[in-house]
CSV table of C-alpha atoms in Angstrom, one decimal:
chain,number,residue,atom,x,y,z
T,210,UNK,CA,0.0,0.0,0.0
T,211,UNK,CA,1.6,3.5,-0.3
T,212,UNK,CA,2.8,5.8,1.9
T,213,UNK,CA,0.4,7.3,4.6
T,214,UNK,CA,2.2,9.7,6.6
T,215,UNK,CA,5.2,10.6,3.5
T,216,UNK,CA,8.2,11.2,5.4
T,217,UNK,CA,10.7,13.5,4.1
T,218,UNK,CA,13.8,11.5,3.4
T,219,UNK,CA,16.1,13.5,6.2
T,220,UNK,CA,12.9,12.4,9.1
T,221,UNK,CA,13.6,8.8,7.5
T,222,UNK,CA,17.4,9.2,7.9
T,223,UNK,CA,16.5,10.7,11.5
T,224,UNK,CA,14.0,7.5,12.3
T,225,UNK,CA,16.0,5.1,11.1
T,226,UNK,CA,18.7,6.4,12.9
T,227,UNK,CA,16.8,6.5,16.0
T,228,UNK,CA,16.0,2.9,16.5
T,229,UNK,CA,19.5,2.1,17.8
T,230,UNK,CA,17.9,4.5,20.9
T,231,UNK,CA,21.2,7.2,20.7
T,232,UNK,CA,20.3,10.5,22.4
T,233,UNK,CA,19.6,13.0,20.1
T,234,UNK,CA,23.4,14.8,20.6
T,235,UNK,CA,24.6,11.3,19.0
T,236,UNK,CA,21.9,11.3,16.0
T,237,UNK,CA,23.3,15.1,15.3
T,238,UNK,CA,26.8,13.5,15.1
T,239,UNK,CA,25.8,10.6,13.6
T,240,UNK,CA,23.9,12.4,10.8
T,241,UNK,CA,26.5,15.5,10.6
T,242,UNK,CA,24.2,17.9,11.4
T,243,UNK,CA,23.0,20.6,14.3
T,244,UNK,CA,21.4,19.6,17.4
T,245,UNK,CA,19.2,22.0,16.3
T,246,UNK,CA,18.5,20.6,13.1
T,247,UNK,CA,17.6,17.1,15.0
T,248,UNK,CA,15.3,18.9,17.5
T,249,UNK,CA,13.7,20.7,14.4
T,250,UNK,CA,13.7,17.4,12.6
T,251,UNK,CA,11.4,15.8,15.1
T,252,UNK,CA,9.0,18.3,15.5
T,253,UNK,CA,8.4,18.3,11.5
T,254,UNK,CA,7.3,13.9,12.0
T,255,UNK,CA,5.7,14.6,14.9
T,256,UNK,CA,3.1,17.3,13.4
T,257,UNK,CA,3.3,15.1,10.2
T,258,UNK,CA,2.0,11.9,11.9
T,259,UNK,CA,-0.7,14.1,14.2
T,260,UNK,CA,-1.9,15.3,10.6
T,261,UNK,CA,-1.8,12.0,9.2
T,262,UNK,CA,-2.6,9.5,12.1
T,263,UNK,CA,-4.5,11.9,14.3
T,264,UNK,CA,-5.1,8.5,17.0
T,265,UNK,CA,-1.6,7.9,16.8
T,266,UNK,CA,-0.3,11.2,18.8
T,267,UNK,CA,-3.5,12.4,20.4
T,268,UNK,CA,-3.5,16.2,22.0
T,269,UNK,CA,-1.0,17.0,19.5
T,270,UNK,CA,-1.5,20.5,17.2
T,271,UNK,CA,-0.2,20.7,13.8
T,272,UNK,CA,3.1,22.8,14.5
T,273,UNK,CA,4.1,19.9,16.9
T,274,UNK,CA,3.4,21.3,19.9
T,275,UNK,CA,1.1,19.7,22.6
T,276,UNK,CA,-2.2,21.0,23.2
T,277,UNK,CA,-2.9,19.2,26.7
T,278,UNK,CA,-1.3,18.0,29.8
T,279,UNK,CA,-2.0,14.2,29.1
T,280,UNK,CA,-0.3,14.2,25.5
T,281,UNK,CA,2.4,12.1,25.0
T,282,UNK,CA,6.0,13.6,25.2
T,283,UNK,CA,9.3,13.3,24.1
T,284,UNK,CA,10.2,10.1,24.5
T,285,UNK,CA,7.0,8.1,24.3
T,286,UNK,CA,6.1,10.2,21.4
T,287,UNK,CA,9.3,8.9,19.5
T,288,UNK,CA,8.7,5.3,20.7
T,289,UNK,CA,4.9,5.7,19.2
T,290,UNK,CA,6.5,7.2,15.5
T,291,UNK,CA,9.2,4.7,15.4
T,292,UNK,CA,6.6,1.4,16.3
T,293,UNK,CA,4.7,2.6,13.5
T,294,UNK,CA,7.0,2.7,11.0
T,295,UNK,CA,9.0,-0.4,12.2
């Protein structure tokens, strides 16, 4: 089936990168790119999937940000993105 979310291919570099767990200093290095960049990079699949796969990040707006207390965050929100496309 195709694509539902369409990941850009630098959040599919980031994801696949991620499963090994490394902090997100270690994908920057790993990938050769900003902290800032990661932290950017991650924000961009997490208001992708909430567009997407609405059930899959509940509470979350489309810029990424969290609309209520109960959200996910950070980490569980990576582990949610990554089980999905694993």
């Amino acid at each position: 089936s195709p694509p539902r979310v369409g990941f850009s291919p630098a959040e599919q570099r980031l994801m696949l990168a991620a499963l090994s767990e490394r902090t997100d200093d270690e994908l920057a290095d790993e990938l050769a790119v900003s902290f800032s960049t990661v932290k950017n990079t991650w924000r961009s699949i997490f208001a992708r999937a909430s567009r997407r796969l609405p059930d899959m990040l509940p509470g979350q707006d489309d810029d990424g940000s969290l609309d209520r207390p109960s959200s996910p965050r950070g980490k569980e929100k990576r582990q949610r993105v990554l089980a999905y496309v694993w």
